């Protein structure tokens, strides 16, 4: 019968040291008695020990990829410092403000304490630690170089998250401005245009076609705004559901994104960077190239690249050189192919791939900055045309009336 692990909670404590100086802090444990015992071992005379209530800001807080990257970096640091594995879990777990992350670290610790390997414990949490992550940790344990492998995994995770953050930065700004523009336009059409319409009715003159069109659009929105809003919400959740449940839809979206101007180039370079970074990390860890390519295929983040990498894996398995297979796929840039060829010839494939990854990560960084700079005047022009067009449509009849007088 499986024994249920005791629940670990965070306790706030007060006490005094050997000199009588008051001290406070927090410790994780199963109950107040064990917390007091831990404090006594540290030379602290415990006073009050109370269970810390969860902050309303932390309730329901999810574990993010950034948390996993931070956990990996801290584990690598602990291993290099020679801190025992179980003690490392205690130190790192107490450092997280996120209760969900503290719970995850404690669950991994319990698995390791029960006799499982670190990699086996991580494999029981696939929603947080993917196959690539677990394989690299497993390779480190078997080779007796867990600290080195954890450092490589940490660097890989940090670079990956940095790349994702840059892409999100490039997409968020224009989407936010477009969203605000839609709201402002809607308010003008629903609230402001009707006020002008009531004034125009007293003119008794024929209105310009542009003004009539804007008034018609305003009347449509006033009457059918709820239908339009419902359609937009339904479309949003429909696309979201299709993206989550339909592999074919995700594949078409990935293919379409690569064809977009500017955004497509950004997605392309980021996929090349992820391919090179992942392959460099796995190959440097001693993973055979054919096995490494299988993990790399899923890490590229795009179905076009995933299919290409899987074909490359088949070619490499039959004896073809990696750079020849990359060239025949027709999707990788010449610079990446040439650097791979040099790496294969010199026996420094992981170093060359690392340089390719760094180059394209810098390219993505520069593109994000340039894209933001280019988008700002373009968005201002669009906003000016939309809002300015509405203003002109409303004042055009007034101008014509003044000219007639």
PDB file of C-alpha atoms in Angstrom, residues 196-206:
ATOM      1  CA  UNK A 196     -23.723  65.254 -34.461  1.00  0.00           C
ATOM      2  CA  UNK A 197     -26.520  63.372 -36.252  1.00  0.00           C
ATOM      3  CA  UNK A 198     -29.171  65.176 -34.197  1.00  0.00           C
ATOM      4  CA  UNK A 199     -27.551  68.511 -35.138  1.00  0.00           C
ATOM      5  CA  UNK A 200     -27.435  67.603 -38.837  1.00  0.00           C
ATOM      6  CA  UNK A 201     -31.185  66.864 -38.895  1.00  0.00           C
ATOM      7  CA  UNK A 202     -31.843  70.578 -38.271  1.00  0.00           C
ATOM      8  CA  UNK A 203     -29.824  71.609 -41.318  1.00  0.00           C
ATOM      9  CA  UNK A 204     -32.416  70.395 -43.771  1.00  0.00           C
ATOM     10  CA  UNK A 205     -29.673  69.933 -46.360  1.00  0.00           C
ATOM     11  CA  UNK A 206     -28.221  66.914 -48.119  1.00  0.00           C
TER      12      UNK A 206
END
